[in-house]
PDB file of C-alpha atoms in Angstrom:
ATOM      1  CA  UNK A  15      95.988  97.885 124.253  1.00 37.00           C
ATOM      2  CA  UNK A  16      95.608  96.725 120.667  1.00 38.00           C
ATOM      3  CA  UNK A  17      94.524  93.196 121.614  1.00 40.00           C
ATOM      4  CA  UNK A  18      91.769  94.266 123.998  1.00 39.00           C
ATOM      5  CA  UNK A  19      90.383  96.939 121.712  1.00 43.00           C
ATOM      6  CA  UNK A  20      90.844  95.550 118.210  1.00 50.00           C
ATOM      7  CA  UNK A  21      87.201  94.415 118.127  1.00 76.00           C
ATOM      8  CA  UNK A  22      86.021  97.923 119.049  1.00 93.00           C
ATOM      9  CA  UNK A  23      85.483 100.061 115.928  1.00 96.00           C
ATOM     10  CA  UNK A  24      86.131 103.226 117.922  1.00 96.00           C
ATOM     11  CA  UNK A  25      89.833 102.349 118.148  1.00 96.00           C
ATOM     12  CA  UNK A  26      90.231 102.430 114.376  1.00 96.00           C
ATOM     13  CA  UNK A  27      90.145 105.002 111.638  1.00 96.00           C
ATOM     14  CA  UNK A  28      87.087 105.042 109.428  1.00 97.00           C
ATOM     15  CA  UNK A  29      86.903 106.298 105.848  1.00 96.00           C
ATOM     16  CA  UNK A  30      84.416 109.019 104.912  1.00 95.00           C
ATOM     17  CA  UNK A  31      83.610 107.766 101.412  1.00 94.00           C
ATOM     18  CA  UNK A  32      82.679 109.998  98.513  1.00 92.00           C
ATOM     19  CA  UNK A  33      79.366 109.926  96.677  1.00 93.00           C
ATOM     20  CA  UNK A  34      80.290 109.252  93.059  1.00 93.00           C
ATOM     21  CA  UNK A  35      78.106 110.961  90.437  1.00 94.00           C
ATOM     22  CA  UNK A  36      77.384 110.307  86.749  1.00 94.00           C
ATOM     23  CA  UNK A  37      75.562 112.147  84.010  1.00 92.00           C
ATOM     24  CA  UNK A  38      72.124 110.822  83.136  1.00 89.00           C
ATOM     25  CA  UNK A  39      70.936 110.671  79.530  1.00 88.00           C
ATOM     26  CA  UNK A  40      69.459 114.134  79.915  1.00 90.00           C
ATOM     27  CA  UNK A  41      72.852 115.447  81.061  1.00 87.00           C
ATOM     28  CA  UNK A  42      71.803 115.975  84.686  1.00 90.00           C
ATOM     29  CA  UNK A  43      73.980 114.644  87.499  1.00 92.00           C
ATOM     30  CA  UNK A  44      72.723 111.642  89.467  1.00 94.00           C
ATOM     31  CA  UNK A  45      74.211 109.293  92.035  1.00 94.00           C
ATOM     32  CA  UNK A  46      76.303 106.500  90.564  1.00 95.00           C
ATOM     33  CA  UNK A  47      75.319 103.828  93.083  1.00 96.00           C
ATOM     34  CA  UNK A  48      77.461 101.093  91.519  1.00 96.00           C
ATOM     35  CA  UNK A  49      80.662 103.145  91.502  1.00 94.00           C
ATOM     36  CA  UNK A  50      80.059 104.520  95.005  1.00 95.00           C
ATOM     37  CA  UNK A  51      79.539 100.996  96.346  1.00 97.00           C
ATOM     38  CA  UNK A  52      82.531  99.623  94.436  1.00 96.00           C
ATOM     39  CA  UNK A  53      84.874 102.288  95.814  1.00 95.00           C
ATOM     40  CA  UNK A  54      83.558 101.893  99.369  1.00 96.00           C
ATOM     41  CA  UNK A  55      83.972  98.107  99.242  1.00 97.00           C
ATOM     42  CA  UNK A  56      87.490  98.461  97.850  1.00 97.00           C
ATOM     43  CA  UNK A  57      88.551 100.888 100.619  1.00 97.00           C
ATOM     44  CA  UNK A  58      87.188  98.558 103.320  1.00 97.00           C
ATOM     45  CA  UNK A  59      89.387  95.729 101.996  1.00 97.00           C
ATOM     46  CA  UNK A  60      92.565  97.788 102.498  1.00 97.00           C
ATOM     47  CA  UNK A  61      95.001  96.828 105.261  1.00 97.00           C
ATOM     48  CA  UNK A  62      97.692  98.599 107.190  1.00 97.00           C
ATOM     49  CA  UNK A  63     101.219  97.192 107.478  1.00 97.00           C
ATOM     50  CA  UNK A  64     100.194  95.599 110.787  1.00 96.00           C
ATOM     51  CA  UNK A  65      97.263  93.812 109.147  1.00 96.00           C
ATOM     52  CA  UNK A  66      94.384  95.830 110.596  1.00 96.00           C
ATOM     53  CA  UNK A  67      91.586  97.438 108.567  1.00 96.00           C
ATOM     54  CA  UNK A  68      89.189 100.345 108.734  1.00 97.00           C
ATOM     55  CA  UNK A  69      86.656  99.677 111.499  1.00 97.00           C
ATOM     56  CA  UNK A  70      83.585 101.431 110.101  1.00 97.00           C
ATOM     57  CA  UNK A  71      82.131 103.038 106.993  1.00 97.00           C
ATOM     58  CA  UNK A  72      81.199 106.727 107.106  1.00 96.00           C
ATOM     59  CA  UNK A  73      78.860 107.778 104.322  1.00 94.00           C
ATOM     60  CA  UNK A  74      76.829 110.890 103.636  1.00 88.00           C
ATOM     61  CA  UNK A  75      78.187 112.643 106.712  1.00 80.00           C
ATOM     62  CA  UNK A  76      77.023 116.170 107.311  1.00 68.00           C
ATOM     63  CA  UNK A  77      79.409 118.087 105.089  1.00 66.00           C
ATOM     64  CA  UNK A  78      79.934 117.727 101.399  1.00 68.00           C
ATOM     65  CA  UNK A  79      77.808 116.149  98.719  1.00 75.00           C
ATOM     66  CA  UNK A  80      74.888 115.095 100.868  1.00 72.00           C
ATOM     67  CA  UNK A  81      73.992 118.665 101.789  1.00 77.00           C
ATOM     68  CA  UNK A  82      72.849 118.937  98.147  1.00 84.00           C
ATOM     69  CA  UNK A  83      70.935 115.632  98.074  1.00 89.00           C
ATOM     70  CA  UNK A  84      67.216 115.324  98.667  1.00 90.00           C
ATOM     71  CA  UNK A  85      66.266 113.222 101.729  1.00 91.00           C
ATOM     72  CA  UNK A  86      65.098 110.476  99.330  1.00 94.00           C
ATOM     73  CA  UNK A  87      68.406 110.412  97.437  1.00 94.00           C
ATOM     74  CA  UNK A  88      70.339 110.366 100.662  1.00 94.00           C
ATOM     75  CA  UNK A  89      68.387 107.444 102.122  1.00 96.00           C
ATOM     76  CA  UNK A  90      68.686 105.487  98.865  1.00 96.00           C
ATOM     77  CA  UNK A  91      72.461 106.040  98.927  1.00 96.00           C
ATOM     78  CA  UNK A  92      72.764 104.854 102.537  1.00 97.00           C
ATOM     79  CA  UNK A  93      70.546 101.844 101.918  1.00 97.00           C
ATOM     80  CA  UNK A  94      72.873 100.738  99.122  1.00 97.00           C
ATOM     81  CA  UNK A  95      75.973 101.315 101.271  1.00 97.00           C
ATOM     82  CA  UNK A  96      74.523  99.437 104.239  1.00 97.00           C
ATOM     83  CA  UNK A  97      75.000  96.275 102.141  1.00 96.00           C
ATOM     84  CA  UNK A  98      78.694  97.129 101.718  1.00 97.00           C
ATOM     85  CA  UNK A  99      79.101  97.729 105.468  1.00 97.00           C
ATOM     86  CA  UNK A 100      77.302  94.473 106.346  1.00 97.00           C
ATOM     87  CA  UNK A 101      79.494  92.502 103.978  1.00 96.00           C
ATOM     88  CA  UNK A 102      82.624  93.999 105.576  1.00 96.00           C
ATOM     89  CA  UNK A 103      81.087  93.469 109.057  1.00 96.00           C
ATOM     90  CA  UNK A 104      81.584  97.094 110.094  1.00 97.00           C
ATOM     91  CA  UNK A 105      79.087  99.677 111.363  1.00 97.00           C
ATOM     92  CA  UNK A 106      77.612 102.193 108.931  1.00 97.00           C
ATOM     93  CA  UNK A 107      77.955 105.742 110.253  1.00 97.00           C
ATOM     94  CA  UNK A 108      76.160 108.763 108.835  1.00 96.00           C
ATOM     95  CA  UNK A 109      75.359 112.301 109.904  1.00 93.00           C
ATOM     96  CA  UNK A 110      72.358 114.393 110.860  1.00 92.00           C
ATOM     97  CA  UNK A 111      71.887 118.139 111.064  1.00 88.00           C
ATOM     98  CA  UNK A 112      68.627 120.035 111.474  1.00 90.00           C
ATOM     99  CA  UNK A 113      67.254 123.326 112.666  1.00 90.00           C
ATOM    100  CA  UNK A 114      64.944 121.900 115.335  1.00 93.00           C
ATOM    101  CA  UNK A 115      65.158 118.878 117.600  1.00 94.00           C
ATOM    102  CA  UNK A 116      61.904 117.528 116.144  1.00 95.00           C
ATOM    103  CA  UNK A 117      63.320 117.612 112.597  1.00 95.00           C
ATOM    104  CA  UNK A 118      66.466 115.948 113.899  1.00 95.00           C
ATOM    105  CA  UNK A 119      64.460 113.112 115.472  1.00 97.00           C
ATOM    106  CA  UNK A 120      62.766 112.432 112.099  1.00 97.00           C
ATOM    107  CA  UNK A 121      66.134 112.295 110.330  1.00 95.00           C
ATOM    108  CA  UNK A 122      67.499 109.811 112.888  1.00 97.00           C
ATOM    109  CA  UNK A 123      64.426 107.592 112.425  1.00 98.00           C
ATOM    110  CA  UNK A 124      64.941 107.666 108.647  1.00 97.00           C
ATOM    111  CA  UNK A 125      68.635 106.805 108.914  1.00 97.00           C
ATOM    112  CA  UNK A 126      67.923 103.890 111.261  1.00 98.00           C
ATOM    113  CA  UNK A 127      65.357 102.512 108.803  1.00 98.00           C
ATOM    114  CA  UNK A 128      67.955 102.203 106.004  1.00 97.00           C
ATOM    115  CA  UNK A 129      70.609 100.453 108.097  1.00 97.00           C
ATOM    116  CA  UNK A 130      72.696 103.219 109.691  1.00 97.00           C
ATOM    117  CA  UNK A 131      74.178 102.073 113.035  1.00 97.00           C
ATOM    118  CA  UNK A 132      75.578 105.317 114.452  1.00 97.00           C
ATOM    119  CA  UNK A 133      74.537 108.901 113.712  1.00 97.00           C
ATOM    120  CA  UNK A 134      76.981 111.804 113.979  1.00 95.00           C
ATOM    121  CA  UNK A 135      74.813 114.639 115.270  1.00 94.00           C
ATOM    122  CA  UNK A 136      75.740 118.208 114.370  1.00 91.00           C
ATOM    123  CA  UNK A 137      74.568 121.153 116.511  1.00 91.00           C
ATOM    124  CA  UNK A 138      71.320 122.867 115.392  1.00 89.00           C
ATOM    125  CA  UNK A 139      71.532 124.694 112.048  1.00 85.00           C
ATOM    126  CA  UNK A 140      70.265 127.970 113.483  1.00 86.00           C
ATOM    127  CA  UNK A 141      71.500 131.511 112.839  1.00 86.00           C
ATOM    128  CA  UNK A 142      71.673 132.430 116.514  1.00 88.00           C
ATOM    129  CA  UNK A 143      73.716 130.208 118.816  1.00 86.00           C
ATOM    130  CA  UNK A 144      71.445 128.174 121.134  1.00 89.00           C
ATOM    131  CA  UNK A 145      72.083 128.248 124.869  1.00 91.00           C
ATOM    132  CA  UNK A 146      73.725 125.195 126.444  1.00 89.00           C
ATOM    133  CA  UNK A 147      70.279 124.236 127.823  1.00 92.00           C
ATOM    134  CA  UNK A 148      68.673 124.372 124.357  1.00 93.00           C
ATOM    135  CA  UNK A 149      71.629 122.503 122.896  1.00 93.00           C
ATOM    136  CA  UNK A 150      71.362 119.803 125.565  1.00 95.00           C
ATOM    137  CA  UNK A 151      67.610 119.391 124.923  1.00 95.00           C
ATOM    138  CA  UNK A 152      68.337 118.976 121.183  1.00 95.00           C
ATOM    139  CA  UNK A 153      70.840 116.183 121.885  1.00 96.00           C
ATOM    140  CA  UNK A 154      68.704 114.600 124.610  1.00 97.00           C
ATOM    141  CA  UNK A 155      65.817 114.140 122.140  1.00 96.00           C
ATOM    142  CA  UNK A 156      68.314 112.731 119.597  1.00 97.00           C
ATOM    143  CA  UNK A 157      69.462 110.224 122.230  1.00 97.00           C
ATOM    144  CA  UNK A 158      65.896 109.251 123.167  1.00 98.00           C
ATOM    145  CA  UNK A 159      65.032 108.782 119.479  1.00 98.00           C
ATOM    146  CA  UNK A 160      68.192 106.734 118.927  1.00 98.00           C
ATOM    147  CA  UNK A 161      67.246 104.472 121.826  1.00 97.00           C
ATOM    148  CA  UNK A 162      63.766 103.991 120.400  1.00 98.00           C
ATOM    149  CA  UNK A 163      64.990 103.015 116.931  1.00 98.00           C
ATOM    150  CA  UNK A 164      68.011 100.997 118.071  1.00 97.00           C
ATOM    151  CA  UNK A 165      70.949 103.139 116.963  1.00 98.00           C
ATOM    152  CA  UNK A 166      73.661 105.091 118.798  1.00 98.00           C
ATOM    153  CA  UNK A 167      74.768 108.696 118.408  1.00 97.00           C
ATOM    154  CA  UNK A 168      77.974 110.667 118.296  1.00 97.00           C
ATOM    155  CA  UNK A 169      77.805 114.421 119.071  1.00 96.00           C
ATOM    156  CA  UNK A 170      79.888 116.177 116.427  1.00 92.00           C
ATOM    157  CA  UNK A 171      81.821 119.345 117.223  1.00 89.00           C
ATOM    158  CA  UNK A 172      83.016 121.066 114.038  1.00 81.00           C
ATOM    159  CA  UNK A 173      83.167 124.837 114.445  1.00 75.00           C
ATOM    160  CA  UNK A 174      86.097 125.431 112.053  1.00 66.00           C
ATOM    161  CA  UNK A 175      85.651 124.287 108.438  1.00 56.00           C
ATOM    162  CA  UNK A 176      81.924 123.654 108.849  1.00 58.00           C
ATOM    163  CA  UNK A 177      81.038 126.907 110.546  1.00 64.00           C
ATOM    164  CA  UNK A 178      78.624 125.183 112.940  1.00 75.00           C
ATOM    165  CA  UNK A 179      78.018 126.434 116.479  1.00 85.00           C
ATOM    166  CA  UNK A 180      80.757 125.177 118.785  1.00 86.00           C
ATOM    167  CA  UNK A 181      79.822 122.747 121.556  1.00 90.00           C
ATOM    168  CA  UNK A 182      81.326 123.898 124.836  1.00 91.00           C
ATOM    169  CA  UNK A 183      83.637 121.571 126.765  1.00 93.00           C
ATOM    170  CA  UNK A 184      81.094 121.581 129.575  1.00 94.00           C
ATOM    171  CA  UNK A 185      78.303 120.502 127.227  1.00 95.00           C
ATOM    172  CA  UNK A 186      80.462 117.806 125.590  1.00 95.00           C
ATOM    173  CA  UNK A 187      81.155 116.415 129.058  1.00 95.00           C
ATOM    174  CA  UNK A 188      77.413 116.256 129.833  1.00 96.00           C
ATOM    175  CA  UNK A 189      76.523 114.747 126.457  1.00 96.00           C
ATOM    176  CA  UNK A 190      79.138 112.013 126.840  1.00 96.00           C
ATOM    177  CA  UNK A 191      77.182 110.755 129.866  1.00 96.00           C
ATOM    178  CA  UNK A 192      74.042 110.008 127.809  1.00 96.00           C
ATOM    179  CA  UNK A 193      73.843 106.187 127.467  1.00 95.00           C
ATOM    180  CA  UNK A 194      73.189 106.315 123.690  1.00 97.00           C
ATOM    181  CA  UNK A 195      76.349 108.368 123.086  1.00 97.00           C
ATOM    182  CA  UNK A 196      79.115 105.950 122.018  1.00 97.00           C
ATOM    183  CA  UNK A 197      81.761 108.577 121.291  1.00 97.00           C
ATOM    184  CA  UNK A 198      82.335 112.274 120.685  1.00 97.00           C
ATOM    185  CA  UNK A 199      83.611 113.412 117.296  1.00 95.00           C
ATOM    186  CA  UNK A 200      85.891 116.408 117.653  1.00 93.00           C
ATOM    187  CA  UNK A 201      86.795 118.052 114.335  1.00 89.00           C
ATOM    188  CA  UNK A 202      88.953 120.980 115.263  1.00 86.00           C
ATOM    189  CA  UNK A 203      92.576 121.966 114.884  1.00 88.00           C
ATOM    190  CA  UNK A 204      92.592 122.784 118.617  1.00 90.00           C
ATOM    191  CA  UNK A 205      93.341 119.331 120.042  1.00 93.00           C
ATOM    192  CA  UNK A 206      93.640 120.749 123.566  1.00 94.00           C
ATOM    193  CA  UNK A 207      89.831 120.276 123.777  1.00 94.00           C
ATOM    194  CA  UNK A 208      90.431 116.515 123.475  1.00 96.00           C
ATOM    195  CA  UNK A 209      93.143 116.588 126.127  1.00 96.00           C
ATOM    196  CA  UNK A 210      90.959 118.589 128.535  1.00 96.00           C
ATOM    197  CA  UNK A 211      88.114 116.064 128.246  1.00 96.00           C
ATOM    198  CA  UNK A 212      90.417 113.026 128.555  1.00 97.00           C
ATOM    199  CA  UNK A 213      92.256 114.417 131.594  1.00 96.00           C
ATOM    200  CA  UNK A 214      88.901 114.474 133.392  1.00 94.00           C
ATOM    201  CA  UNK A 215      87.628 111.144 132.060  1.00 95.00           C
ATOM    202  CA  UNK A 216      90.174 108.579 130.860  1.00 95.00           C
ATOM    203  CA  UNK A 217      87.375 106.249 129.649  1.00 95.00           C
ATOM    204  CA  UNK A 218      85.903 108.786 127.252  1.00 96.00           C
ATOM    205  CA  UNK A 219      85.894 107.728 123.594  1.00 97.00           C
ATOM    206  CA  UNK A 220      86.834 110.548 121.245  1.00 97.00           C
ATOM    207  CA  UNK A 221      87.216 110.333 117.471  1.00 97.00           C
ATOM    208  CA  UNK A 222      89.342 112.926 115.710  1.00 95.00           C
ATOM    209  CA  UNK A 223      87.870 114.383 112.544  1.00 91.00           C
ATOM    210  CA  UNK A 224      90.608 116.486 110.912  1.00 91.00           C
ATOM    211  CA  UNK A 225      93.296 114.626 108.968  1.00 94.00           C
ATOM    212  CA  UNK A 226      96.071 117.146 109.557  1.00 93.00           C
ATOM    213  CA  UNK A 227      96.006 116.592 113.340  1.00 94.00           C
ATOM    214  CA  UNK A 228      95.370 112.827 113.539  1.00 94.00           C
ATOM    215  CA  UNK A 229      98.606 112.076 115.409  1.00 96.00           C
ATOM    216  CA  UNK A 230      98.308 115.130 117.669  1.00 96.00           C
ATOM    217  CA  UNK A 231      94.726 114.138 118.512  1.00 97.00           C
ATOM    218  CA  UNK A 232      95.905 110.607 119.334  1.00 97.00           C
ATOM    219  CA  UNK A 233      98.595 112.009 121.598  1.00 96.00           C
ATOM    220  CA  UNK A 234      95.921 114.145 123.298  1.00 97.00           C
ATOM    221  CA  UNK A 235      93.823 111.016 123.937  1.00 97.00           C
ATOM    222  CA  UNK A 236      91.604 110.370 120.891  1.00 97.00           C
ATOM    223  CA  UNK A 237      91.105 106.618 120.424  1.00 96.00           C
ATOM    224  CA  UNK A 238      90.325 106.712 116.696  1.00 97.00           C
ATOM    225  CA  UNK A 239      89.305 108.956 113.868  1.00 96.00           C
ATOM    226  CA  UNK A 240      87.273 109.597 110.753  1.00 96.00           C
ATOM    227  CA  UNK A 241      89.297 110.354 107.663  1.00 96.00           C
ATOM    228  CA  UNK A 242      88.774 111.776 104.187  1.00 94.00           C
ATOM    229  CA  UNK A 243      92.403 111.431 103.097  1.00 97.00           C
ATOM    230  CA  UNK A 244      92.409 107.779 104.236  1.00 97.00           C
ATOM    231  CA  UNK A 245      89.835 107.048 101.550  1.00 96.00           C
ATOM    232  CA  UNK A 246      92.496 108.037  99.004  1.00 97.00           C
ATOM    233  CA  UNK A 247      95.530 106.520 100.783  1.00 98.00           C
ATOM    234  CA  UNK A 248      94.022 103.787 102.981  1.00 98.00           C
ATOM    235  CA  UNK A 249      97.205 101.806 103.725  1.00 98.00           C
ATOM    236  CA  UNK A 250      98.930 104.942 105.047  1.00 98.00           C
ATOM    237  CA  UNK A 251      95.958 105.989 107.146  1.00 98.00           C
ATOM    238  CA  UNK A 252      95.460 102.568 108.757  1.00 98.00           C
ATOM    239  CA  UNK A 253      99.194 102.108 109.393  1.00 98.00           C
ATOM    240  CA  UNK A 254      99.386 105.531 111.054  1.00 98.00           C
ATOM    241  CA  UNK A 255      96.559 104.504 113.403  1.00 97.00           C
ATOM    242  CA  UNK A 256      98.372 101.227 114.189  1.00 97.00           C
ATOM    243  CA  UNK A 257     101.374 103.284 115.351  1.00 98.00           C
ATOM    244  CA  UNK A 258      99.152 105.693 117.327  1.00 97.00           C
ATOM    245  CA  UNK A 259      97.535 102.811 119.233  1.00 96.00           C
ATOM    246  CA  UNK A 260     100.960 101.448 120.163  1.00 97.00           C
ATOM    247  CA  UNK A 261     102.243 104.878 121.186  1.00 96.00           C
ATOM    248  CA  UNK A 262     104.853 104.774 118.411  1.00 98.00           C
ATOM    249  CA  UNK A 263     104.684 108.512 117.911  1.00 97.00           C
ATOM    250  CA  UNK A 264     107.828 108.972 115.792  1.00 98.00           C
ATOM    251  CA  UNK A 265     106.636 106.338 113.287  1.00 98.00           C
ATOM    252  CA  UNK A 266     103.104 107.764 113.224  1.00 98.00           C
ATOM    253  CA  UNK A 267     104.521 111.235 112.705  1.00 97.00           C
ATOM    254  CA  UNK A 268     106.571 110.142 109.672  1.00 98.00           C
ATOM    255  CA  UNK A 269     103.319 109.109 107.972  1.00 98.00           C
ATOM    256  CA  UNK A 270     101.527 112.263 109.075  1.00 98.00           C
ATOM    257  CA  UNK A 271     104.316 114.353 107.558  1.00 98.00           C
ATOM    258  CA  UNK A 272     104.207 112.357 104.318  1.00 98.00           C
ATOM    259  CA  UNK A 273     100.449 113.041 104.095  1.00 98.00           C
ATOM    260  CA  UNK A 274     100.800 116.669 105.160  1.00 97.00           C
ATOM    261  CA  UNK A 275     100.346 118.331 101.753  1.00 97.00           C
ATOM    262  CA  UNK A 276      97.025 116.585 101.156  1.00 97.00           C
ATOM    263  CA  UNK A 277      95.814 116.432 104.791  1.00 97.00           C
ATOM    264  CA  UNK A 278      95.830 120.227 104.736  1.00 94.00           C
ATOM    265  CA  UNK A 279      92.836 120.102 102.370  1.00 94.00           C
ATOM    266  CA  UNK A 280      90.709 118.307 104.978  1.00 90.00           C
ATOM    267  CA  UNK A 281      90.542 121.442 107.134  1.00 86.00           C
ATOM    268  CA  UNK A 282      89.347 123.715 104.296  1.00 88.00           C
ATOM    269  CA  UNK A 283      85.710 124.724 103.626  1.00 84.00           C
ATOM    270  CA  UNK A 284      85.899 123.074 100.155  1.00 90.00           C
ATOM    271  CA  UNK A 285      87.324 119.824 101.570  1.00 89.00           C
ATOM    272  CA  UNK A 286      84.769 117.671  99.725  1.00 90.00           C
ATOM    273  CA  UNK A 287      85.528 119.158  96.308  1.00 93.00           C
ATOM    274  CA  UNK A 288      89.295 119.056  96.907  1.00 95.00           C
ATOM    275  CA  UNK A 289      89.505 115.508  98.263  1.00 95.00           C
ATOM    276  CA  UNK A 290      87.066 114.117  95.722  1.00 94.00           C
ATOM    277  CA  UNK A 291      89.250 115.474  92.935  1.00 96.00           C
ATOM    278  CA  UNK A 292      92.333 113.929  94.607  1.00 97.00           C
ATOM    279  CA  UNK A 293      90.452 110.614  94.717  1.00 95.00           C
ATOM    280  CA  UNK A 294      89.663 111.017  91.015  1.00 95.00           C
ATOM    281  CA  UNK A 295      93.344 111.646  90.217  1.00 96.00           C
ATOM    282  CA  UNK A 296      94.312 108.594  92.296  1.00 96.00           C
ATOM    283  CA  UNK A 297      91.939 106.385  90.288  1.00 93.00           C
ATOM    284  CA  UNK A 298      92.681 107.975  86.884  1.00 94.00           C
ATOM    285  CA  UNK A 299      89.153 109.388  86.791  1.00 91.00           C
ATOM    286  CA  UNK A 300      89.665 113.133  86.989  1.00 90.00           C
ATOM    287  CA  UNK A 301      86.383 113.825  85.235  1.00 89.00           C
ATOM    288  CA  UNK A 302      84.530 111.739  87.839  1.00 89.00           C
ATOM    289  CA  UNK A 303      86.409 113.490  90.623  1.00 91.00           C
ATOM    290  CA  UNK A 304      85.301 116.870  89.318  1.00 92.00           C
ATOM    291  CA  UNK A 305      81.635 115.919  89.104  1.00 92.00           C
ATOM    292  CA  UNK A 306      80.002 117.418  92.140  1.00 90.00           C
ATOM    293  CA  UNK A 307      76.775 119.031  93.271  1.00 88.00           C
ATOM    294  CA  UNK A 308      79.008 121.426  95.205  1.00 87.00           C
ATOM    295  CA  UNK A 309      81.255 124.258  94.042  1.00 90.00           C
ATOM    296  CA  UNK A 310      83.024 124.049  90.688  1.00 93.00           C
ATOM    297  CA  UNK A 311      86.775 124.352  91.223  1.00 96.00           C
ATOM    298  CA  UNK A 312      88.864 126.938  89.368  1.00 97.00           C
ATOM    299  CA  UNK A 313      91.825 125.791  87.269  1.00 97.00           C
ATOM    300  CA  UNK A 314      94.150 127.221  89.929  1.00 98.00           C
ATOM    301  CA  UNK A 315      92.454 125.119  92.630  1.00 97.00           C
ATOM    302  CA  UNK A 316      92.599 122.011  90.411  1.00 97.00           C
ATOM    303  CA  UNK A 317      96.337 122.539  89.816  1.00 97.00           C
ATOM    304  CA  UNK A 318      96.923 123.030  93.555  1.00 98.00           C
ATOM    305  CA  UNK A 319      95.103 119.794  94.480  1.00 98.00           C
ATOM    306  CA  UNK A 320      97.018 117.915  91.790  1.00 98.00           C
ATOM    307  CA  UNK A 321     100.381 119.198  93.074  1.00 98.00           C
ATOM    308  CA  UNK A 322      99.459 118.367  96.679  1.00 98.00           C
ATOM    309  CA  UNK A 323      98.319 114.868  95.710  1.00 98.00           C
ATOM    310  CA  UNK A 324     101.531 114.022  93.814  1.00 98.00           C
ATOM    311  CA  UNK A 325     103.737 115.393  96.608  1.00 98.00           C
ATOM    312  CA  UNK A 326     101.958 113.176  99.162  1.00 98.00           C
ATOM    313  CA  UNK A 327     102.155 110.171  96.830  1.00 98.00           C
ATOM    314  CA  UNK A 328     105.890 110.672  96.296  1.00 98.00           C
ATOM    315  CA  UNK A 329     106.524 110.909 100.055  1.00 98.00           C
ATOM    316  CA  UNK A 330     104.347 107.863 100.776  1.00 98.00           C
ATOM    317  CA  UNK A 331     106.102 105.793  98.107  1.00 98.00           C
ATOM    318  CA  UNK A 332     109.345 106.168 100.106  1.00 98.00           C
ATOM    319  CA  UNK A 333     107.515 104.574 103.085  1.00 98.00           C
ATOM    320  CA  UNK A 334     105.876 101.872 100.920  1.00 97.00           C
ATOM    321  CA  UNK A 335     102.456 103.309 101.801  1.00 98.00           C
ATOM    322  CA  UNK A 336     101.222 104.838  98.543  1.00 95.00           C
ATOM    323  CA  UNK A 337      98.412 102.367  97.819  1.00 85.00           C
TER     324      UNK A 337
END
């Protein structure tokens, strides 16, 4: 399996990199393009024990820092990271969320123009849940726009931490048939959704999006995943995926258990703030890790993240996977 699919980015894990911020002379926060690029490039150089690497770069997804960025800031960030992705010869993946399908189409056009290859498309940001017909029309226009501008899309189901409308299994099945859809991203603790879809269509490509269930999602049929924790502990994350692809579940599970204390944070509403701080601790830059456009963490939350990070690091060191 590994030989035939190693060239296919969907069979890998991909790091969701953090947007690093700095204080400008006036004291306001602004994007630190150099540091963001440096960290992204460094993560893409990481290897698992089996010698494989991350197969894509996920930047400015749909949760986290970018929800506070202006469209101009966001596009400038992605333009700078498209250079990093090109150098590493991996696709650049970003996210799109909008209230209407017309707004969504504009966002996809903008992302394509700055070098994004695949767009993770969230359900409409509406108060009332759209019908399956409305939801399908929203994604169908996204697919048509993607075709026009030469990118692909990935419908993104994240009803838990993100609080977005859930995509029904029936709708996911229909969306997977659109030619511009290269994979489905399923970010939910309920991995039975993945199994249900795979039982009906063995060729379906599904990426898992919650770190705490990576192995379970692989067992259910996911071919790859997008990881926040893997940005902090890349060797562990890539090695775990190597075991998943070979069906070495006991080995994969050992790594999952070692990461458990920190993977837990990936399923929380403040996942960006928590994981960014953990990344800051990992790189001896706590101050940088606490700089965010998002919520300011309490001292209790900071202490909890710190304890979870060091517990994971200690467990990973025993497996020679802490870097």
